[in-house]
mmCIF file with all atom_site columns, C-alpha atoms in Angstrom:
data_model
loop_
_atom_site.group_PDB
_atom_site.id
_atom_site.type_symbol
_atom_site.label_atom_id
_atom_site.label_alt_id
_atom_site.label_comp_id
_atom_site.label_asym_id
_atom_site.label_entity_id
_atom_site.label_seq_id
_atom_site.pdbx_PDB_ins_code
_atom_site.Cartn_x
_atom_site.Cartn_y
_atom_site.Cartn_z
_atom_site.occupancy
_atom_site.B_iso_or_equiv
_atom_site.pdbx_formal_charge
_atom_site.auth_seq_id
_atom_site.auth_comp_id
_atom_site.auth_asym_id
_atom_site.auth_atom_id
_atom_site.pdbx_PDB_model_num
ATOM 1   C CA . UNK L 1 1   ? 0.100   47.274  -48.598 1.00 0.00 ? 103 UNK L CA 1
ATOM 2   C CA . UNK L 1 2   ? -2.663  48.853  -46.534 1.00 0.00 ? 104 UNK L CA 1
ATOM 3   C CA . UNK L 1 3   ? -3.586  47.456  -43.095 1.00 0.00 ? 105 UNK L CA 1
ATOM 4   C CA . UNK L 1 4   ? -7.496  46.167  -42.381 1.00 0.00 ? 106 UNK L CA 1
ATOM 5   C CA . UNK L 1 5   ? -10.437 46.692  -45.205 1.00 0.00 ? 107 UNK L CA 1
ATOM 6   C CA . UNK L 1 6   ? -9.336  49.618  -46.579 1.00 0.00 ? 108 UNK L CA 1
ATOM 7   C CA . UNK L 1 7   ? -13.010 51.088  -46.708 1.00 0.00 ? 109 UNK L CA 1
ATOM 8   C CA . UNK L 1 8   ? -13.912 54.692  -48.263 1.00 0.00 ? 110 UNK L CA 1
ATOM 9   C CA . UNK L 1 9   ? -17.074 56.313  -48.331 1.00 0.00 ? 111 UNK L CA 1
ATOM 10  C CA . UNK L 1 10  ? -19.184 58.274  -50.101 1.00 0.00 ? 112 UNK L CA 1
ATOM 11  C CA . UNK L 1 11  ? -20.213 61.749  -48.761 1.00 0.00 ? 113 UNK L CA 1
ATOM 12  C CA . UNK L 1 12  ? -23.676 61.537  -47.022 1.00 0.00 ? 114 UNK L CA 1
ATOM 13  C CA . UNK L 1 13  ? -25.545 60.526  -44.226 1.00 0.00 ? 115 UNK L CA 1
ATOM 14  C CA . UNK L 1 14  ? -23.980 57.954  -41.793 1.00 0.00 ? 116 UNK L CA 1
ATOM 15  C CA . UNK L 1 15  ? -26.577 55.253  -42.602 1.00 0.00 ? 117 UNK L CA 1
ATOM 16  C CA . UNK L 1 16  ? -27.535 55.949  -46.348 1.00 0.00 ? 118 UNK L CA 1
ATOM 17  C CA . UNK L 1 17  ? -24.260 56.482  -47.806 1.00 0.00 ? 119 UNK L CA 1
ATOM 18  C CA . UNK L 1 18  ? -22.338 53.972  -50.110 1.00 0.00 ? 120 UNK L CA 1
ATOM 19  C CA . UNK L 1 19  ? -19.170 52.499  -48.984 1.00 0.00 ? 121 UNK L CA 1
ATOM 20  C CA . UNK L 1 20  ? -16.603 50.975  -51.012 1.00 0.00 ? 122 UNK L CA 1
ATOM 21  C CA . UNK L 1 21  ? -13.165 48.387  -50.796 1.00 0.00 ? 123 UNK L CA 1
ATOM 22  C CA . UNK L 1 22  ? -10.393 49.376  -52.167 1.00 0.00 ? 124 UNK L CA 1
ATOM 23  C CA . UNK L 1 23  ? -8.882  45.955  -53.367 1.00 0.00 ? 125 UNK L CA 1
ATOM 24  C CA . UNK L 1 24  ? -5.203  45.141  -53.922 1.00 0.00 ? 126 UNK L CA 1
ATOM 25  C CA . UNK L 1 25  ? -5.326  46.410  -57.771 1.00 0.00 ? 127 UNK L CA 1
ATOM 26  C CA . UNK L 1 26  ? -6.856  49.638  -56.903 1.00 0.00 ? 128 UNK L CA 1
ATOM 27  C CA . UNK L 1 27  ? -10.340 48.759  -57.764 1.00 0.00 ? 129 UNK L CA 1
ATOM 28  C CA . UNK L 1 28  ? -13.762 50.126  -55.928 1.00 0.00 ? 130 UNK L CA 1
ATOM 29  C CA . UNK L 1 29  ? -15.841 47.667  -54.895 1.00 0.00 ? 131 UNK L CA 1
ATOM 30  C CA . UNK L 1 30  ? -19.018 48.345  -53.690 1.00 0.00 ? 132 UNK L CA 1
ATOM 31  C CA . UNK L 1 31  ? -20.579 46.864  -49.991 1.00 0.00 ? 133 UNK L CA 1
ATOM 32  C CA . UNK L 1 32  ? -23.293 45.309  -50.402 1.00 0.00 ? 134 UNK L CA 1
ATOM 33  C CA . UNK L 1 33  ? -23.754 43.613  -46.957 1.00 0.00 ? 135 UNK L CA 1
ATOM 34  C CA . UNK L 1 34  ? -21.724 41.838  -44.373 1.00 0.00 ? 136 UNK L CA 1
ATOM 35  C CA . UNK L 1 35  ? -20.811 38.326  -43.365 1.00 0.00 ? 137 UNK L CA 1
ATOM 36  C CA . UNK L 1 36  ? -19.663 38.958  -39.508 1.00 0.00 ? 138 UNK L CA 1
ATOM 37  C CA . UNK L 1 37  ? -17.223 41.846  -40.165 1.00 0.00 ? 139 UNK L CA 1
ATOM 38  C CA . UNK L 1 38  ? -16.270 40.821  -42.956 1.00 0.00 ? 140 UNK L CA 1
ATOM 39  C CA . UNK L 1 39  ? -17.405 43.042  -46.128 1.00 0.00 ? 141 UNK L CA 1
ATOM 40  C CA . UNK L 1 40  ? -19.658 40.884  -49.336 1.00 0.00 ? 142 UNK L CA 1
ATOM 41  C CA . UNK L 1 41  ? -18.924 43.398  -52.419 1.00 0.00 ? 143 UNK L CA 1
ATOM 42  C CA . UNK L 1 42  ? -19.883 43.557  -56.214 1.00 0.00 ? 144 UNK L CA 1
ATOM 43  C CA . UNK L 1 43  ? -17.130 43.267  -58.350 1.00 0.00 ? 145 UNK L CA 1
ATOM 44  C CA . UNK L 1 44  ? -16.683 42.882  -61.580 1.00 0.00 ? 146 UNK L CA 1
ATOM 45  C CA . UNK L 1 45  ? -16.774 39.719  -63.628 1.00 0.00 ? 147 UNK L CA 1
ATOM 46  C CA . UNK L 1 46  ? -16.249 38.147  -67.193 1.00 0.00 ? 148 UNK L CA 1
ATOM 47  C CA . UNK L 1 47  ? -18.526 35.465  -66.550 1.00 0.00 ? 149 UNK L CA 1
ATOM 48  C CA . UNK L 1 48  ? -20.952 35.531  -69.384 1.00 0.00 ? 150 UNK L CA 1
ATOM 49  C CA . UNK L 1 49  ? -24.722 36.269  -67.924 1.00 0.00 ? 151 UNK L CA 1
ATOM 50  C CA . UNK L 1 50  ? -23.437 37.999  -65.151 1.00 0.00 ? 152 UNK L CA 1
ATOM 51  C CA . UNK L 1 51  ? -23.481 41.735  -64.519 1.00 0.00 ? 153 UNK L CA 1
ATOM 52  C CA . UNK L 1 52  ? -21.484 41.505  -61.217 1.00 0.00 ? 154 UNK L CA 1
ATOM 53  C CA . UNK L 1 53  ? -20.339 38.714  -58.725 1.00 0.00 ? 155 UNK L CA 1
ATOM 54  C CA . UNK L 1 54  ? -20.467 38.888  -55.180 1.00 0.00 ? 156 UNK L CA 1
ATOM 55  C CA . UNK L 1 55  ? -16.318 38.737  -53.189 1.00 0.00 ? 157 UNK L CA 1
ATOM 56  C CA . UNK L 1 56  ? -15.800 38.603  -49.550 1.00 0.00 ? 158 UNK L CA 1
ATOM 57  C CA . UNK L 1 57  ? -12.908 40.503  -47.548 1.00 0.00 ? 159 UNK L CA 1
ATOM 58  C CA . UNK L 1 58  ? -11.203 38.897  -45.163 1.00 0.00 ? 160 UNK L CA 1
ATOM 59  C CA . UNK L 1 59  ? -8.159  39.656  -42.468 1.00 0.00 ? 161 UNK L CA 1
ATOM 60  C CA . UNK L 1 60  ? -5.590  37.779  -42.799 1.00 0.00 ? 162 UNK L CA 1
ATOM 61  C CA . UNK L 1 61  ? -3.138  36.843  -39.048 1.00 0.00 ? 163 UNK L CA 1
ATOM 62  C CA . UNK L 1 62  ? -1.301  40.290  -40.203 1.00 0.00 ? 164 UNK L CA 1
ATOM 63  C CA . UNK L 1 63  ? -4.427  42.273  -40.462 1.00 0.00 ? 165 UNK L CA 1
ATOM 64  C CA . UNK L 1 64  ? -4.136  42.956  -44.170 1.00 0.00 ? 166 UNK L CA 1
ATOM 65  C CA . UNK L 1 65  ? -7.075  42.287  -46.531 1.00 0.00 ? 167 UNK L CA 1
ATOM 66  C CA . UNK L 1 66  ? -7.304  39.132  -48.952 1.00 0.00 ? 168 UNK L CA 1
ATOM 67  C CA . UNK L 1 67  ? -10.272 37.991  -51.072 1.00 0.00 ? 169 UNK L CA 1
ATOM 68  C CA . UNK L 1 68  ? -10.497 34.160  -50.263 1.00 0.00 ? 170 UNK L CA 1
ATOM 69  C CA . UNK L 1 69  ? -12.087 33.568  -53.857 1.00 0.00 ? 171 UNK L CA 1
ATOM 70  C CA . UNK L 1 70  ? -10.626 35.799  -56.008 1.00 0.00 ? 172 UNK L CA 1
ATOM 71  C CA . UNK L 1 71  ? -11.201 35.185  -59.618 1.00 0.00 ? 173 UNK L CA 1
ATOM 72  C CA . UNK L 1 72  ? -14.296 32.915  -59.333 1.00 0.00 ? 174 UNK L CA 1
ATOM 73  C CA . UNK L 1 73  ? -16.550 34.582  -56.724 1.00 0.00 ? 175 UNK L CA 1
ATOM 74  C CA . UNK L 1 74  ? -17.855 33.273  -53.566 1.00 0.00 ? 176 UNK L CA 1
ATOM 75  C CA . UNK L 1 75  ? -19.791 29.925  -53.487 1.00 0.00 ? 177 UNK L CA 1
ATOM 76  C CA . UNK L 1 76  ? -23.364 31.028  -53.662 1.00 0.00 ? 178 UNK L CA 1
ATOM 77  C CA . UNK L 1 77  ? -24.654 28.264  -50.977 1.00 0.00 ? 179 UNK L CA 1
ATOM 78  C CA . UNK L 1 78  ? -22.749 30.444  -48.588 1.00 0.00 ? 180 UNK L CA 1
ATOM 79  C CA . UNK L 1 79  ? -23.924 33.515  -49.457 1.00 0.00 ? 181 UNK L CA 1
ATOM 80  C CA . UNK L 1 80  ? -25.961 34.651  -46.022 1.00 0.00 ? 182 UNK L CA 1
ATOM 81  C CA . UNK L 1 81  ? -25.038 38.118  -45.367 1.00 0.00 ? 183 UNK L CA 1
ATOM 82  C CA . UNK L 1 82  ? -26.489 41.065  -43.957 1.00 0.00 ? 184 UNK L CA 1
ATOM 83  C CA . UNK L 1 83  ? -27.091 43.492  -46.211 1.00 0.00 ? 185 UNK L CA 1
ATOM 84  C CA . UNK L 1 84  ? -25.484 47.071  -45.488 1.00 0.00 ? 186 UNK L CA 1
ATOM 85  C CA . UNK L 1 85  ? -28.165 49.953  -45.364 1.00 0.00 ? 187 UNK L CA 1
ATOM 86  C CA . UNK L 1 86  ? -26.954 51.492  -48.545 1.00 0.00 ? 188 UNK L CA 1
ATOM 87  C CA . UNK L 1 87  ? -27.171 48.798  -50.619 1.00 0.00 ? 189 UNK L CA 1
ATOM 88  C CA . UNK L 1 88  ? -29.152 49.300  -53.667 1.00 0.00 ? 190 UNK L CA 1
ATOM 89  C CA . UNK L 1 89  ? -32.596 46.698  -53.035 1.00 0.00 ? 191 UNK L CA 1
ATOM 90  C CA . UNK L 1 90  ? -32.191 46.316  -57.152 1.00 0.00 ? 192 UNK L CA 1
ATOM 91  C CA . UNK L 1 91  ? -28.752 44.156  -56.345 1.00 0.00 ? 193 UNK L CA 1
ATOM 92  C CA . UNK L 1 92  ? -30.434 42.270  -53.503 1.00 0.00 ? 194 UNK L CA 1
ATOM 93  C CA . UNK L 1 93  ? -32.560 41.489  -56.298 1.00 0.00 ? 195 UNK L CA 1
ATOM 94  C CA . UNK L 1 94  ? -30.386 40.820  -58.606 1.00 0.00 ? 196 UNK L CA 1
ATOM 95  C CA . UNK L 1 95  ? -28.365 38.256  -56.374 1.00 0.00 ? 197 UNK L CA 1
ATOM 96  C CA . UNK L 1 96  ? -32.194 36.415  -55.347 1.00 0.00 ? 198 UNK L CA 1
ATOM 97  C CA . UNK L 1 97  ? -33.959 36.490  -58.816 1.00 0.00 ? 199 UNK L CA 1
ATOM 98  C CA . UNK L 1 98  ? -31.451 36.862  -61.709 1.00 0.00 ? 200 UNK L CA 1
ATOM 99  C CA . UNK L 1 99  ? -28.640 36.101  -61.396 1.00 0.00 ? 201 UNK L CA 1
ATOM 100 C CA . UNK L 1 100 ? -27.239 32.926  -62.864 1.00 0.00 ? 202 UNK L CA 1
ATOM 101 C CA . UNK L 1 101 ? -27.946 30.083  -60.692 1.00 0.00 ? 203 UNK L CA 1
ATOM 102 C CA . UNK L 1 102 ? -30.256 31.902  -58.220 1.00 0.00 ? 204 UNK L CA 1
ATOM 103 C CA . UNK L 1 103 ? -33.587 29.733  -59.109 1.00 0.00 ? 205 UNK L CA 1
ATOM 104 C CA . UNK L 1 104 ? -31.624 26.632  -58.805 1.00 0.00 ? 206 UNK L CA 1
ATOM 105 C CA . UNK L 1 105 ? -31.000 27.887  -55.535 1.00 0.00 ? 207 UNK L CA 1
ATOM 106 C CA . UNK L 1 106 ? -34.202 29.149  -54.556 1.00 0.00 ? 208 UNK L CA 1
ATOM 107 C CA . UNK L 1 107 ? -35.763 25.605  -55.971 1.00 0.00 ? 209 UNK L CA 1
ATOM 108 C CA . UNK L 1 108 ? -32.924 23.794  -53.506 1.00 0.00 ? 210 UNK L CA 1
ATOM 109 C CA . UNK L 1 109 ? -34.125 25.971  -50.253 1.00 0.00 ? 211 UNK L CA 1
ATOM 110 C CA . UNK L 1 110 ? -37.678 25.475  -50.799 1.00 0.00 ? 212 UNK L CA 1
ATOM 111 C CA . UNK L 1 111 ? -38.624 22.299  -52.865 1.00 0.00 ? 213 UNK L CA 1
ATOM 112 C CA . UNK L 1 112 ? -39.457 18.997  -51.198 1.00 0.00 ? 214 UNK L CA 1
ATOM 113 C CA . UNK L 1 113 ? -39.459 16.037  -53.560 1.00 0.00 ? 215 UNK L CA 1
ATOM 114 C CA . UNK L 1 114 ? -41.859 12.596  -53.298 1.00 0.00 ? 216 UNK L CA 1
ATOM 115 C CA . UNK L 1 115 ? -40.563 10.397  -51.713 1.00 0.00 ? 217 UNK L CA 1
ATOM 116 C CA . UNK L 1 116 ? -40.083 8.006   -54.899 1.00 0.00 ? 218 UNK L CA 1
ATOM 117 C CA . UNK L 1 117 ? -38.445 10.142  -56.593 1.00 0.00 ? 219 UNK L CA 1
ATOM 118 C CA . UNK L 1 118 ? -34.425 9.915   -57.361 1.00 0.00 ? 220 UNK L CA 1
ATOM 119 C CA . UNK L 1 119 ? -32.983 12.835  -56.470 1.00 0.00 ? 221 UNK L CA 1
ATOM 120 C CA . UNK L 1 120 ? -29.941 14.425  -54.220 1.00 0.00 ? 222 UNK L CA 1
ATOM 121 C CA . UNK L 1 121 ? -29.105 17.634  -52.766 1.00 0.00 ? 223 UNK L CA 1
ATOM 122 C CA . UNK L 1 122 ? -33.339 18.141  -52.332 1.00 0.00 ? 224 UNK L CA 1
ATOM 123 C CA . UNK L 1 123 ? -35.271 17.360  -49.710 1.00 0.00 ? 225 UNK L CA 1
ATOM 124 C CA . UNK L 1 124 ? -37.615 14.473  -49.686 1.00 0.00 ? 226 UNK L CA 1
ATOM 125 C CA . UNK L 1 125 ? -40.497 13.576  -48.068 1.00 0.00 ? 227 UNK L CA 1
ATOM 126 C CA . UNK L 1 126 ? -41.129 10.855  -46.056 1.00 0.00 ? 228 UNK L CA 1
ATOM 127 C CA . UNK L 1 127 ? -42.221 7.626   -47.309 1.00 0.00 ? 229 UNK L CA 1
ATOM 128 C CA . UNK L 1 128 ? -45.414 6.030   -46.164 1.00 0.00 ? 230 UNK L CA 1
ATOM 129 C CA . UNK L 1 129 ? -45.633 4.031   -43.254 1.00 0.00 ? 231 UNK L CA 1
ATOM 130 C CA . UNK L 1 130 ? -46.974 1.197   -44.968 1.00 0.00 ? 232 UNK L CA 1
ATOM 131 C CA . UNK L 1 131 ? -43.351 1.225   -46.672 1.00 0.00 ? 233 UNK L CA 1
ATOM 132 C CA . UNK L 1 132 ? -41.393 1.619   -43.646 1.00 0.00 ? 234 UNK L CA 1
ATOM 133 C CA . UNK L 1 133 ? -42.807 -1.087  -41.428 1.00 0.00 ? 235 UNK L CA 1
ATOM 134 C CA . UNK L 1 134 ? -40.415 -3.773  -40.586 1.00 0.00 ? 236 UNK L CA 1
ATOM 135 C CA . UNK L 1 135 ? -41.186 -7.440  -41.575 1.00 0.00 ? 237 UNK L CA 1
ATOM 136 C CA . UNK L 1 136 ? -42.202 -8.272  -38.198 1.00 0.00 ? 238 UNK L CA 1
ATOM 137 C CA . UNK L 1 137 ? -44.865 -5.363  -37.899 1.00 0.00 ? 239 UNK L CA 1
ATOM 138 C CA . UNK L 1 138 ? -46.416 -6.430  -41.101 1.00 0.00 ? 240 UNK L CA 1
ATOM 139 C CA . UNK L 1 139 ? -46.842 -10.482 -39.941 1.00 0.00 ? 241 UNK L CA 1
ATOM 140 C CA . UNK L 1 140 ? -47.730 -9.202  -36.248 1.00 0.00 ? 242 UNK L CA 1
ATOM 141 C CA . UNK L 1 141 ? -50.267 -7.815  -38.317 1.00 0.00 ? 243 UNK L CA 1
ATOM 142 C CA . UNK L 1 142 ? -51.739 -10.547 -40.538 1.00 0.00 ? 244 UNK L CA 1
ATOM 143 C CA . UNK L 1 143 ? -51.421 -12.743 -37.388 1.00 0.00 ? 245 UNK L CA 1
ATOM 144 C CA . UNK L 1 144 ? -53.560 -10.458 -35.446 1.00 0.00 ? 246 UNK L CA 1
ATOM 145 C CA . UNK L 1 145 ? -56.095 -9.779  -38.329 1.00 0.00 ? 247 UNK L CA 1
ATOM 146 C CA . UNK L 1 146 ? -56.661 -13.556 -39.072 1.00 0.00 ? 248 UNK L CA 1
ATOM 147 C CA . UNK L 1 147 ? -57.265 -14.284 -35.349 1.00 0.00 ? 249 UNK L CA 1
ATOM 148 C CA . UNK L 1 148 ? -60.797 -14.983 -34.589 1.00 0.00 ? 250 UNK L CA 1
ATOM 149 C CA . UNK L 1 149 ? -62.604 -12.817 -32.255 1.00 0.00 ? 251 UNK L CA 1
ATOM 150 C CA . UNK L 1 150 ? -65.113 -14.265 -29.537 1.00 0.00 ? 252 UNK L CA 1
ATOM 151 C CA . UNK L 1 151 ? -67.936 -12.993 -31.596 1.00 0.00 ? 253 UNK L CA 1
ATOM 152 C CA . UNK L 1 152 ? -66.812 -14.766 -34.892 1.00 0.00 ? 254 UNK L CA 1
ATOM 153 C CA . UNK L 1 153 ? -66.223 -18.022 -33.208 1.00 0.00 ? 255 UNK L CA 1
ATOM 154 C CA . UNK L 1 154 ? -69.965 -17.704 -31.572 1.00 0.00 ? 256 UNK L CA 1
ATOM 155 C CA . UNK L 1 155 ? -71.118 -17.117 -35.120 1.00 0.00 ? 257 UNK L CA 1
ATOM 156 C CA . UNK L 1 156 ? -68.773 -20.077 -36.868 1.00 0.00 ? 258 UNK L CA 1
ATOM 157 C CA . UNK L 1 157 ? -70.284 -22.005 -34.527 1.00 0.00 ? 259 UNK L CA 1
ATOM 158 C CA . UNK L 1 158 ? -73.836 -20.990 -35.309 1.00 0.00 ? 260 UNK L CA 1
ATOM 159 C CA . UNK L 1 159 ? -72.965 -22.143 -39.018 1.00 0.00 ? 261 UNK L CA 1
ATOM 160 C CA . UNK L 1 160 ? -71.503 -25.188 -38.116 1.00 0.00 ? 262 UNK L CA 1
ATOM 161 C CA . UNK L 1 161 ? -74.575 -26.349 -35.799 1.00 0.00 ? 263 UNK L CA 1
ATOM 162 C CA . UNK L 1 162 ? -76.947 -24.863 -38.957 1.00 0.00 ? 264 UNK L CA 1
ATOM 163 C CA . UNK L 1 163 ? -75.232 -27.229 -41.092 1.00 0.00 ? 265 UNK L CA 1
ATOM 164 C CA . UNK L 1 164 ? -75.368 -30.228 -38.989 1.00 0.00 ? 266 UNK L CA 1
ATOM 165 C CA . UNK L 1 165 ? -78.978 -30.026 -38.580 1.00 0.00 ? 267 UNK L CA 1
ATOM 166 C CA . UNK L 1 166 ? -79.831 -29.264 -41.889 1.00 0.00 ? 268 UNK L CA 1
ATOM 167 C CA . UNK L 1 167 ? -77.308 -31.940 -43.384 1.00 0.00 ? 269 UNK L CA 1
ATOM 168 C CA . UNK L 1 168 ? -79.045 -34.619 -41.005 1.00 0.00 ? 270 UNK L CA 1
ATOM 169 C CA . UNK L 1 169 ? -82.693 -33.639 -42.160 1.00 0.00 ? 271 UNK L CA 1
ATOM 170 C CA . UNK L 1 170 ? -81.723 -34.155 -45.577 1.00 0.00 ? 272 UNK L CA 1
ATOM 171 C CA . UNK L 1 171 ? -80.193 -37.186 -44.707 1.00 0.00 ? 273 UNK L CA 1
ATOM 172 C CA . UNK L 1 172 ? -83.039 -38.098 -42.895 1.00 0.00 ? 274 UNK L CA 1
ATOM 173 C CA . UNK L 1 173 ? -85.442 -37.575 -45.522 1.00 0.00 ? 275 UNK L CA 1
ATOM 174 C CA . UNK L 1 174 ? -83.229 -39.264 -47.487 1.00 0.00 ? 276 UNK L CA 1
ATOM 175 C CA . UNK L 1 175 ? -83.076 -42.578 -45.295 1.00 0.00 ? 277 UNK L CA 1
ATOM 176 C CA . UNK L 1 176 ? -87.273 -41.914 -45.351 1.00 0.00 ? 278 UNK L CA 1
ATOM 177 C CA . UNK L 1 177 ? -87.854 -42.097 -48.561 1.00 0.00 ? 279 UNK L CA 1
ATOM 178 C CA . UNK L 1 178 ? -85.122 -44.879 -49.430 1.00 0.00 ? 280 UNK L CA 1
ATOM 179 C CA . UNK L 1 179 ? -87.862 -47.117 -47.032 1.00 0.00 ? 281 UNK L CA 1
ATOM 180 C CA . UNK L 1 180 ? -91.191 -45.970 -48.636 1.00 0.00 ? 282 UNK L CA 1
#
């Protein structure tokens, strides 16, 4: 078995050339960025709807190459990678826009749910205040909104002394005319 990645180039410029790894079976598999050092190819895949998967190369303790998810790809929520210069922009693409799964993804990055609604793996806003407030904030403030100020007493009182006079004129007019 070969030691390390097991890379091999195609003839070109150093920075614009494609570079391939040369799995276990004999197979090409093209770079298409890097995680670390560690190589993110296409290969090939019989999933239906998919024209190629992304694999990862890894070193094993011995220095020889393994694929840690050989046969079903690599989970897509830990694709980050850089991409290699010769990567083809249509397969960066491809991995973003079309490929199986990669809306869901985009939607799970970027979409922020209301706060009512039941959902998981999303984001969410916040709720209102209004909702959050303890039980003691919200009678702390009924307490302090039913409290009268010095200005409403002034003007309670007002009313009360209006209604004192006015309630003994009438009962004043009243005795009056109960004597005529």
């Amino acid at each position: 078995m070969t030691m390390g990645y097991n890379i091999e180039c195609d003839a070109g410029s150093l920075y614009y050339r494609t570079c391939y790894v040369v799995d276990s079976s004999g197979n090409r598999n093209e770079i298409i960025g890097y995680q670390g050092n560690n190589p993110i190819t296409k290969s090939a895949t019989n999933a239906s709807g998919s024209a190629w998967e992304p694999q990862l190369f890894v070193l094993n303790q011995d220095g020889t190459q393994y694929q840690p998810y050989a046969g079903g790809g690599m989970p897509l929520n830990h694709l980050t990678f850089t991409p290699a210069t010769g990567a083809d922009p249509q397969d960066l693409y491809y991995l973003q826009e079309v490929m199986p799964g990669s809306q869901s993804r985009k939607k799970q990055r970027t979409y922020v749910g209301g706060w009512w609604m039941p959902i998981f793996g999303l984001r969410k806003e916040p709720a209102p205040k209004s909702l959050s407030e303890t039980e003691s904030e919200i009678h702390e403030d009924t307490r302090t909104s039913t409290q009268a100020t010095p200005l409403d007493a002034v003007s309670g009182m007002s009313i009360i002394k209006t209604g004192i006079v006015v309630s003994g004129i009438l009962g004043a007019i009243a005795y009056g005319v109960r004597k005529l």
